[in-house]
Amino acid sequence: MEIWINPDCSKCRSAVDLLDAEGAEYTVRRYLEDVPSPDEIRAVLDRLGLEPWDITRTREADAGELGLEDWPKDAGSRERWISALAEHPKLIQRPIITAQDGTAVVARSEEAVRDALGR
């Protein structure tokens, strides 16, 4: 199990605290420092069953500067979104937990963290 976090994020800290309380074995990835490659982002999206725009933090300053609100959300634009996430990791929703069964969850709630633990 791996969790992608920004240590400044309260939801990330809460998720890590819950994993610790449950005695989970996991690896922390500080994705702002250890930036995921486009291939890693594609793999996580596949595990999540989501598209890149589904995990994009559109209220970040970088999103505004890039004009993401106007980007199409279709198959033809998927790679553009993935590239933006790789180049601007602040845009990636957090925390993301990759579960033992090969799936992943955006773990913004206690329920989502517990769901990842149960997989």
Short mmCIF file of N, CA, C and O in Angstrom, two decimals:
data_model
loop_
_atom_site.label_atom_id
_atom_site.label_comp_id
_atom_site.label_asym_id
_atom_site.label_seq_id
_atom_site.Cartn_x
_atom_site.Cartn_y
_atom_site.Cartn_z
N MET A 1 0.86 -1.17 0.00
CA MET A 1 0.00 0.00 0.00
C MET A 1 0.90 1.23 0.00
O MET A 1 1.91 1.28 0.71
N GLU A 2 0.52 2.20 -0.81
CA GLU A 2 1.25 3.47 -0.86
C GLU A 2 0.24 4.60 -0.74
O GLU A 2 -0.88 4.48 -1.22
N ILE A 3 0.66 5.67 -0.08
CA ILE A 3 -0.19 6.85 0.03
C ILE A 3 0.58 8.05 -0.49
O ILE A 3 1.71 8.29 -0.10
N TRP A 4 -0.04 8.76 -1.43
CA TRP A 4 0.53 9.99 -1.98
C TRP A 4 0.01 11.13 -1.12
O TRP A 4 -1.21 11.32 -1.01
N ILE A 5 0.94 11.87 -0.53
CA ILE A 5 0.53 12.95 0.38
C ILE A 5 1.29 14.23 0.13
O ILE A 5 2.38 14.24 -0.43
N ASN A 6 0.67 15.30 0.61
CA ASN A 6 1.32 16.58 0.82
C ASN A 6 1.27 16.75 2.34
O ASN A 6 0.19 16.85 2.92
N PRO A 7 2.43 16.75 3.02
CA PRO A 7 2.40 16.81 4.48
C PRO A 7 1.76 18.07 5.06
O PRO A 7 1.39 18.09 6.23
N ASP A 8 1.59 19.10 4.24
CA ASP A 8 0.93 20.32 4.71
C ASP A 8 -0.59 20.21 4.68
O ASP A 8 -1.29 21.10 5.16
N CYS A 9 -1.10 19.13 4.12
CA CYS A 9 -2.55 18.93 3.94
C CYS A 9 -3.14 18.21 5.15
O CYS A 9 -2.68 17.12 5.52
N SER A 10 -4.16 18.79 5.76
CA SER A 10 -4.77 18.18 6.94
C SER A 10 -5.43 16.84 6.62
O SER A 10 -5.40 15.91 7.43
N LYS A 11 -6.03 16.70 5.45
CA LYS A 11 -6.66 15.42 5.08
C LYS A 11 -5.60 14.33 4.91
O LYS A 11 -5.84 13.18 5.25
N CYS A 12 -4.43 14.71 4.40
CA CYS A 12 -3.33 13.75 4.27
C CYS A 12 -2.85 13.31 5.65
O CYS A 12 -2.64 12.11 5.89
N ARG A 13 -2.68 14.26 6.54
CA ARG A 13 -2.22 13.93 7.89
C ARG A 13 -3.25 13.04 8.60
O ARG A 13 -2.88 12.09 9.28
N SER A 14 -4.52 13.33 8.41
CA SER A 14 -5.56 12.51 9.02
C SER A 14 -5.54 11.08 8.47
O SER A 14 -5.70 10.11 9.22
N ALA A 15 -5.33 10.96 7.17
CA ALA A 15 -5.27 9.63 6.55
C ALA A 15 -4.09 8.83 7.09
O ALA A 15 -4.22 7.65 7.44
N VAL A 16 -2.93 9.47 7.20
CA VAL A 16 -1.74 8.81 7.74
C VAL A 16 -1.98 8.41 9.20
O VAL A 16 -1.63 7.29 9.62
N ASP A 17 -2.58 9.30 9.97
CA ASP A 17 -2.88 8.99 11.38
C ASP A 17 -3.78 7.76 11.48
O ASP A 17 -3.57 6.89 12.34
N LEU A 18 -4.78 7.67 10.62
CA LEU A 18 -5.70 6.53 10.65
C LEU A 18 -4.97 5.25 10.22
O LEU A 18 -5.16 4.20 10.86
N LEU A 19 -4.15 5.34 9.18
CA LEU A 19 -3.37 4.16 8.78
C LEU A 19 -2.49 3.68 9.93
O LEU A 19 -2.40 2.47 10.20
N ASP A 20 -1.85 4.63 10.61
CA ASP A 20 -1.00 4.28 11.75
C ASP A 20 -1.82 3.64 12.87
O ASP A 20 -1.43 2.63 13.46
N ALA A 21 -2.98 4.22 13.17
CA ALA A 21 -3.83 3.71 14.24
C ALA A 21 -4.31 2.29 13.95
O ALA A 21 -4.49 1.49 14.86
N GLU A 22 -4.47 1.98 12.67
CA GLU A 22 -4.93 0.65 12.27
C GLU A 22 -3.78 -0.33 12.07
O GLU A 22 -3.99 -1.48 11.72
N GLY A 23 -2.54 0.17 12.26
CA GLY A 23 -1.38 -0.71 12.12
C GLY A 23 -1.10 -1.13 10.69
O GLY A 23 -0.49 -2.18 10.46
N ALA A 24 -1.51 -0.32 9.74
CA ALA A 24 -1.32 -0.65 8.32
C ALA A 24 0.14 -0.53 7.93
O ALA A 24 0.87 0.32 8.44
N GLU A 25 0.54 -1.40 7.01
CA GLU A 25 1.87 -1.29 6.42
C GLU A 25 1.72 -0.50 5.12
O GLU A 25 0.92 -0.89 4.26
N TYR A 26 2.46 0.57 5.01
CA TYR A 26 2.33 1.43 3.83
C TYR A 26 3.61 2.21 3.61
O TYR A 26 4.45 2.31 4.50
N THR A 27 3.72 2.77 2.41
CA THR A 27 4.83 3.63 2.05
C THR A 27 4.27 5.01 1.78
O THR A 27 3.22 5.14 1.12
N VAL A 28 4.95 6.03 2.28
CA VAL A 28 4.53 7.42 2.03
C VAL A 28 5.28 7.94 0.81
O VAL A 28 6.49 7.78 0.69
N ARG A 29 4.54 8.55 -0.08
CA ARG A 29 5.14 9.24 -1.22
C ARG A 29 4.75 10.70 -1.14
O ARG A 29 3.57 11.04 -1.27
N ARG A 30 5.72 11.54 -0.92
CA ARG A 30 5.47 12.99 -0.91
C ARG A 30 5.53 13.43 -2.37
O ARG A 30 6.59 13.76 -2.89
N TYR A 31 4.39 13.41 -2.99
CA TYR A 31 4.34 13.55 -4.45
C TYR A 31 4.74 14.93 -4.97
O TYR A 31 4.99 15.07 -6.17
N LEU A 32 4.84 15.93 -4.10
CA LEU A 32 5.33 17.23 -4.56
C LEU A 32 6.85 17.22 -4.69
O LEU A 32 7.41 17.99 -5.46
N GLU A 33 7.49 16.32 -3.94
CA GLU A 33 8.95 16.17 -4.02
C GLU A 33 9.34 15.04 -4.96
O GLU A 33 10.28 15.15 -5.73
N ASP A 34 8.63 13.93 -4.87
CA ASP A 34 8.85 12.75 -5.71
C ASP A 34 7.70 12.71 -6.72
O ASP A 34 6.74 11.97 -6.57
N VAL A 35 7.82 13.57 -7.72
CA VAL A 35 6.71 13.82 -8.66
C VAL A 35 6.45 12.59 -9.52
O VAL A 35 7.38 12.04 -10.12
N PRO A 36 5.19 12.16 -9.57
CA PRO A 36 4.86 11.01 -10.41
C PRO A 36 5.04 11.33 -11.90
O PRO A 36 4.72 12.43 -12.35
N SER A 37 5.52 10.35 -12.62
CA SER A 37 5.68 10.49 -14.07
C SER A 37 4.31 10.36 -14.74
O SER A 37 3.35 9.87 -14.12
N PRO A 38 4.21 10.75 -15.99
CA PRO A 38 2.94 10.54 -16.70
C PRO A 38 2.50 9.08 -16.67
O PRO A 38 1.32 8.79 -16.50
N ASP A 39 3.45 8.14 -16.79
CA ASP A 39 3.08 6.72 -16.74
C ASP A 39 2.52 6.34 -15.37
O ASP A 39 1.56 5.57 -15.28
N GLU A 40 3.12 6.87 -14.30
CA GLU A 40 2.61 6.58 -12.97
C GLU A 40 1.23 7.18 -12.77
O GLU A 40 0.36 6.57 -12.12
N ILE A 41 1.00 8.36 -13.31
CA ILE A 41 -0.32 8.99 -13.20
C ILE A 41 -1.34 8.15 -13.97
O ILE A 41 -2.44 7.89 -13.47
N ARG A 42 -0.98 7.69 -15.17
CA ARG A 42 -1.89 6.82 -15.94
C ARG A 42 -2.24 5.56 -15.14
O ARG A 42 -3.40 5.14 -15.09
N ALA A 43 -1.22 4.96 -14.52
CA ALA A 43 -1.44 3.73 -13.75
C ALA A 43 -2.37 3.98 -12.57
O ALA A 43 -3.28 3.17 -12.30
N VAL A 44 -2.18 5.10 -11.85
CA VAL A 44 -3.06 5.42 -10.73
C VAL A 44 -4.48 5.70 -11.22
O VAL A 44 -5.45 5.27 -10.61
N LEU A 45 -4.60 6.40 -12.33
CA LEU A 45 -5.93 6.66 -12.89
C LEU A 45 -6.63 5.35 -13.23
O LEU A 45 -7.83 5.19 -12.97
N ASP A 46 -5.89 4.41 -13.81
CA ASP A 46 -6.47 3.10 -14.12
C ASP A 46 -6.93 2.41 -12.84
O ASP A 46 -8.02 1.83 -12.80
N ARG A 47 -6.10 2.48 -11.81
CA ARG A 47 -6.46 1.85 -10.53
C ARG A 47 -7.66 2.52 -9.89
O ARG A 47 -8.48 1.87 -9.24
N LEU A 48 -7.75 3.85 -10.06
CA LEU A 48 -8.89 4.60 -9.51
C LEU A 48 -10.16 4.41 -10.34
O LEU A 48 -11.26 4.59 -9.83
N GLY A 49 -9.98 4.11 -11.62
CA GLY A 49 -11.13 4.06 -12.53
C GLY A 49 -11.64 5.46 -12.85
O GLY A 49 -12.83 5.65 -13.08
N LEU A 50 -10.72 6.44 -12.85
CA LEU A 50 -11.09 7.83 -13.08
C LEU A 50 -10.30 8.43 -14.23
O LEU A 50 -9.34 7.82 -14.71
N GLU A 51 -10.69 9.60 -14.63
CA GLU A 51 -9.99 10.36 -15.65
C GLU A 51 -9.16 11.45 -14.97
O GLU A 51 -9.44 11.81 -13.81
N PRO A 52 -8.16 12.00 -15.66
CA PRO A 52 -7.30 12.98 -15.00
C PRO A 52 -8.04 14.20 -14.48
O PRO A 52 -7.70 14.73 -13.42
N TRP A 53 -9.06 14.65 -15.18
CA TRP A 53 -9.80 15.82 -14.71
C TRP A 53 -10.58 15.52 -13.44
O TRP A 53 -10.91 16.42 -12.69
N ASP A 54 -10.82 14.22 -13.16
CA ASP A 54 -11.53 13.83 -11.94
C ASP A 54 -10.65 13.98 -10.70
O ASP A 54 -11.18 14.06 -9.59
N ILE A 55 -9.33 13.98 -10.87
CA ILE A 55 -8.43 14.09 -9.72
C ILE A 55 -7.64 15.40 -9.75
O ILE A 55 -6.61 15.54 -9.10
N THR A 56 -8.13 16.36 -10.50
CA THR A 56 -7.45 17.65 -10.63
C THR A 56 -8.04 18.66 -9.67
O THR A 56 -9.26 18.84 -9.61
N ARG A 57 -7.16 19.32 -8.94
CA ARG A 57 -7.57 20.38 -8.01
C ARG A 57 -7.71 21.67 -8.81
O ARG A 57 -6.74 22.39 -9.02
N THR A 58 -8.90 21.93 -9.27
CA THR A 58 -9.14 23.03 -10.20
C THR A 58 -9.12 24.41 -9.54
O THR A 58 -9.12 25.42 -10.24
N ARG A 59 -9.08 24.45 -8.21
CA ARG A 59 -9.05 25.76 -7.53
C ARG A 59 -7.64 26.22 -7.20
O ARG A 59 -7.47 27.30 -6.62
N GLU A 60 -6.65 25.41 -7.54
CA GLU A 60 -5.26 25.80 -7.33
C GLU A 60 -4.90 26.94 -8.29
O GLU A 60 -5.44 27.01 -9.40
N ALA A 61 -3.96 27.77 -7.88
CA ALA A 61 -3.51 28.88 -8.73
C ALA A 61 -3.00 28.39 -10.07
O ALA A 61 -3.28 28.98 -11.12
N ASP A 62 -2.26 27.26 -10.05
CA ASP A 62 -1.74 26.70 -11.30
C ASP A 62 -2.86 26.37 -12.27
O ASP A 62 -2.71 26.53 -13.49
N ALA A 63 -3.97 25.89 -11.76
CA ALA A 63 -5.11 25.55 -12.62
C ALA A 63 -5.63 26.79 -13.33
O ALA A 63 -5.94 26.75 -14.52
N GLY A 64 -5.73 27.88 -12.58
CA GLY A 64 -6.18 29.13 -13.17
C GLY A 64 -5.22 29.65 -14.22
O GLY A 64 -5.64 30.09 -15.30
N GLU A 65 -3.93 29.56 -13.92
CA GLU A 65 -2.92 30.02 -14.87
C GLU A 65 -2.94 29.21 -16.15
O GLU A 65 -2.70 29.74 -17.24
N LEU A 66 -3.22 27.91 -16.03
CA LEU A 66 -3.28 27.04 -17.20
C LEU A 66 -4.62 27.15 -17.95
O LEU A 66 -4.73 26.70 -19.08
N GLY A 67 -5.61 27.74 -17.30
CA GLY A 67 -6.94 27.84 -17.92
C GLY A 67 -7.67 26.51 -17.99
O GLY A 67 -8.43 26.25 -18.92
N LEU A 68 -7.46 25.65 -16.98
CA LEU A 68 -8.05 24.31 -16.99
C LEU A 68 -9.57 24.29 -17.12
O LEU A 68 -10.12 23.34 -17.67
N GLU A 69 -10.21 25.32 -16.63
CA GLU A 69 -11.68 25.35 -16.72
C GLU A 69 -12.16 25.26 -18.16
O GLU A 69 -13.26 24.77 -18.42
N ASP A 70 -11.32 25.71 -19.08
CA ASP A 70 -11.71 25.72 -20.49
C ASP A 70 -11.22 24.50 -21.27
O ASP A 70 -11.51 24.37 -22.45
N TRP A 71 -10.47 23.63 -20.62
CA TRP A 71 -9.95 22.45 -21.32
C TRP A 71 -11.06 21.42 -21.51
O TRP A 71 -11.83 21.15 -20.58
N PRO A 72 -11.12 20.82 -22.70
CA PRO A 72 -12.10 19.75 -22.91
C PRO A 72 -11.81 18.55 -22.00
O PRO A 72 -10.65 18.28 -21.68
N LYS A 73 -12.87 17.89 -21.62
CA LYS A 73 -12.76 16.68 -20.80
C LYS A 73 -13.21 15.51 -21.67
O LYS A 73 -14.33 15.01 -21.53
N ASP A 74 -12.32 15.11 -22.55
CA ASP A 74 -12.63 14.01 -23.47
C ASP A 74 -11.37 13.21 -23.74
O ASP A 74 -10.27 13.59 -23.35
N ALA A 75 -11.54 12.07 -24.41
CA ALA A 75 -10.43 11.15 -24.66
C ALA A 75 -9.28 11.83 -25.40
O ALA A 75 -8.11 11.57 -25.13
N GLY A 76 -9.59 12.73 -26.30
CA GLY A 76 -8.57 13.42 -27.07
C GLY A 76 -7.74 14.38 -26.24
O GLY A 76 -6.62 14.74 -26.64
N SER A 77 -8.25 14.79 -25.10
CA SER A 77 -7.54 15.73 -24.23
C SER A 77 -6.90 15.06 -23.03
O SER A 77 -6.21 15.72 -22.25
N ARG A 78 -7.08 13.76 -22.89
CA ARG A 78 -6.60 13.03 -21.70
C ARG A 78 -5.10 13.23 -21.48
O ARG A 78 -4.67 13.50 -20.36
N GLU A 79 -4.31 13.08 -22.51
CA GLU A 79 -2.86 13.20 -22.36
C GLU A 79 -2.43 14.61 -21.96
O GLU A 79 -1.47 14.78 -21.21
N ARG A 80 -3.15 15.59 -22.45
CA ARG A 80 -2.85 16.98 -22.07
C ARG A 80 -3.05 17.16 -20.57
O ARG A 80 -2.25 17.79 -19.89
N TRP A 81 -4.13 16.60 -20.04
CA TRP A 81 -4.41 16.68 -18.61
C TRP A 81 -3.34 15.94 -17.81
O TRP A 81 -2.86 16.44 -16.78
N ILE A 82 -2.96 14.75 -18.27
CA ILE A 82 -1.95 13.96 -17.57
C ILE A 82 -0.63 14.71 -17.54
O ILE A 82 0.05 14.77 -16.51
N SER A 83 -0.26 15.31 -18.65
CA SER A 83 0.97 16.11 -18.70
C SER A 83 0.91 17.27 -17.72
O SER A 83 1.91 17.56 -17.04
N ALA A 84 -0.24 17.91 -17.63
CA ALA A 84 -0.39 19.04 -16.69
C ALA A 84 -0.21 18.57 -15.25
O ALA A 84 0.45 19.24 -14.45
N LEU A 85 -0.75 17.40 -14.92
CA LEU A 85 -0.61 16.88 -13.56
C LEU A 85 0.85 16.54 -13.26
O LEU A 85 1.33 16.78 -12.14
N ALA A 86 1.55 15.99 -14.24
CA ALA A 86 2.96 15.64 -14.04
C ALA A 86 3.83 16.90 -13.91
O ALA A 86 4.78 16.93 -13.13
N GLU A 87 3.49 17.92 -14.66
CA GLU A 87 4.27 19.16 -14.63
C GLU A 87 3.91 20.06 -13.45
O GLU A 87 4.72 20.88 -13.01
N HIS A 88 2.70 19.90 -12.95
CA HIS A 88 2.20 20.73 -11.84
C HIS A 88 1.56 19.80 -10.79
O HIS A 88 0.34 19.76 -10.65
N PRO A 89 2.37 19.06 -10.04
CA PRO A 89 1.81 18.06 -9.12
C PRO A 89 0.88 18.63 -8.05
O PRO A 89 0.07 17.88 -7.50
N LYS A 90 0.97 19.93 -7.77
CA LYS A 90 0.02 20.53 -6.82
C LYS A 90 -1.42 20.32 -7.26
O LYS A 90 -2.35 20.38 -6.45
N LEU A 91 -1.61 20.08 -8.55
CA LEU A 91 -2.95 19.91 -9.09
C LEU A 91 -3.55 18.54 -8.79
O LEU A 91 -4.74 18.33 -8.98
N ILE A 92 -2.73 17.60 -8.33
CA ILE A 92 -3.23 16.25 -8.06
C ILE A 92 -3.98 16.23 -6.73
O ILE A 92 -3.47 16.65 -5.69
N GLN A 93 -5.21 15.71 -6.80
CA GLN A 93 -6.03 15.56 -5.59
C GLN A 93 -5.31 14.66 -4.59
O GLN A 93 -4.61 13.73 -4.99
N ARG A 94 -5.50 14.90 -3.34
CA ARG A 94 -4.79 14.16 -2.31
C ARG A 94 -5.70 13.89 -1.11
O ARG A 94 -6.66 14.62 -0.93
N PRO A 95 -5.33 12.90 -0.34
CA PRO A 95 -4.34 11.86 -0.56
C PRO A 95 -4.90 10.76 -1.47
O PRO A 95 -6.11 10.59 -1.56
N ILE A 96 -4.01 10.06 -2.13
CA ILE A 96 -4.39 8.90 -2.94
C ILE A 96 -3.72 7.69 -2.31
O ILE A 96 -2.52 7.71 -2.05
N ILE A 97 -4.52 6.65 -2.07
CA ILE A 97 -3.99 5.40 -1.52
C ILE A 97 -4.13 4.32 -2.58
O ILE A 97 -5.23 4.10 -3.11
N THR A 98 -3.02 3.65 -2.86
CA THR A 98 -3.07 2.48 -3.74
C THR A 98 -3.24 1.27 -2.82
O THR A 98 -2.42 1.04 -1.93
N ALA A 99 -4.31 0.54 -3.03
CA ALA A 99 -4.67 -0.57 -2.15
C ALA A 99 -3.99 -1.87 -2.58
O ALA A 99 -3.49 -1.99 -3.70
N GLN A 100 -4.00 -2.82 -1.67
CA GLN A 100 -3.34 -4.10 -1.91
C GLN A 100 -3.96 -4.89 -3.05
O GLN A 100 -3.29 -5.70 -3.67
N ASP A 101 -5.24 -4.68 -3.33
CA ASP A 101 -5.91 -5.47 -4.37
C ASP A 101 -5.72 -4.90 -5.78
O ASP A 101 -6.34 -5.36 -6.73
N GLY A 102 -4.87 -3.87 -5.91
CA GLY A 102 -4.62 -3.30 -7.23
C GLY A 102 -5.48 -2.10 -7.56
O GLY A 102 -5.32 -1.50 -8.62
N THR A 103 -6.39 -1.74 -6.67
CA THR A 103 -7.23 -0.56 -6.88
C THR A 103 -6.59 0.63 -6.15
O THR A 103 -5.54 0.50 -5.53
N ALA A 104 -7.25 1.75 -6.20
CA ALA A 104 -6.81 2.94 -5.47
C ALA A 104 -8.04 3.75 -5.09
O ALA A 104 -9.11 3.58 -5.67
N VAL A 105 -7.85 4.63 -4.12
CA VAL A 105 -8.93 5.53 -3.70
C VAL A 105 -8.35 6.92 -3.43
O VAL A 105 -7.21 7.05 -3.01
N VAL A 106 -9.17 7.92 -3.71
CA VAL A 106 -8.86 9.27 -3.25
C VAL A 106 -9.41 9.31 -1.83
O VAL A 106 -10.62 9.24 -1.62
N ALA A 107 -8.51 9.35 -0.86
CA ALA A 107 -8.86 9.11 0.53
C ALA A 107 -9.05 10.40 1.32
O ALA A 107 -8.37 10.66 2.29
N ARG A 108 -10.04 11.19 0.91
CA ARG A 108 -10.28 12.48 1.56
C ARG A 108 -11.18 12.35 2.80
O ARG A 108 -11.40 13.32 3.49
N SER A 109 -11.67 11.16 3.05
CA SER A 109 -12.52 10.95 4.23
C SER A 109 -12.06 9.70 4.98
O SER A 109 -11.36 8.84 4.42
N GLU A 110 -12.46 9.60 6.24
CA GLU A 110 -12.14 8.42 7.03
C GLU A 110 -12.71 7.17 6.37
O GLU A 110 -12.07 6.12 6.34
N GLU A 111 -13.92 7.29 5.82
CA GLU A 111 -14.56 6.14 5.17
C GLU A 111 -13.73 5.66 3.99
O GLU A 111 -13.58 4.45 3.77
N ALA A 112 -13.18 6.57 3.22
CA ALA A 112 -12.37 6.18 2.06
C ALA A 112 -11.08 5.50 2.49
O ALA A 112 -10.64 4.53 1.87
N VAL A 113 -10.47 5.99 3.56
CA VAL A 113 -9.25 5.35 4.07
C VAL A 113 -9.59 3.93 4.55
O VAL A 113 -8.87 2.98 4.23
N ARG A 114 -10.67 3.80 5.28
CA ARG A 114 -11.08 2.47 5.77
C ARG A 114 -11.41 1.55 4.59
O ARG A 114 -11.13 0.35 4.62
N ASP A 115 -12.00 2.10 3.54
CA ASP A 115 -12.29 1.31 2.35
C ASP A 115 -10.99 0.77 1.75
O ASP A 115 -10.89 -0.41 1.41
N ALA A 116 -9.97 1.61 1.66
CA ALA A 116 -8.67 1.18 1.12
C ALA A 116 -8.05 0.10 2.01
O ALA A 116 -7.46 -0.86 1.51
N LEU A 117 -8.20 0.25 3.31
CA LEU A 117 -7.66 -0.74 4.23
C LEU A 117 -8.33 -2.11 4.06
O LEU A 117 -7.69 -3.14 4.24
N GLY A 118 -9.60 -2.08 3.70
CA GLY A 118 -10.36 -3.33 3.55
C GLY A 118 -10.15 -4.02 2.21
O GLY A 118 -10.64 -5.14 2.02
N ARG A 119 -9.41 -3.41 1.32
CA ARG A 119 -9.23 -4.01 -0.02
C ARG A 119 -8.06 -4.97 -0.05
O ARG A 119 -7.07 -4.82 0.56
#
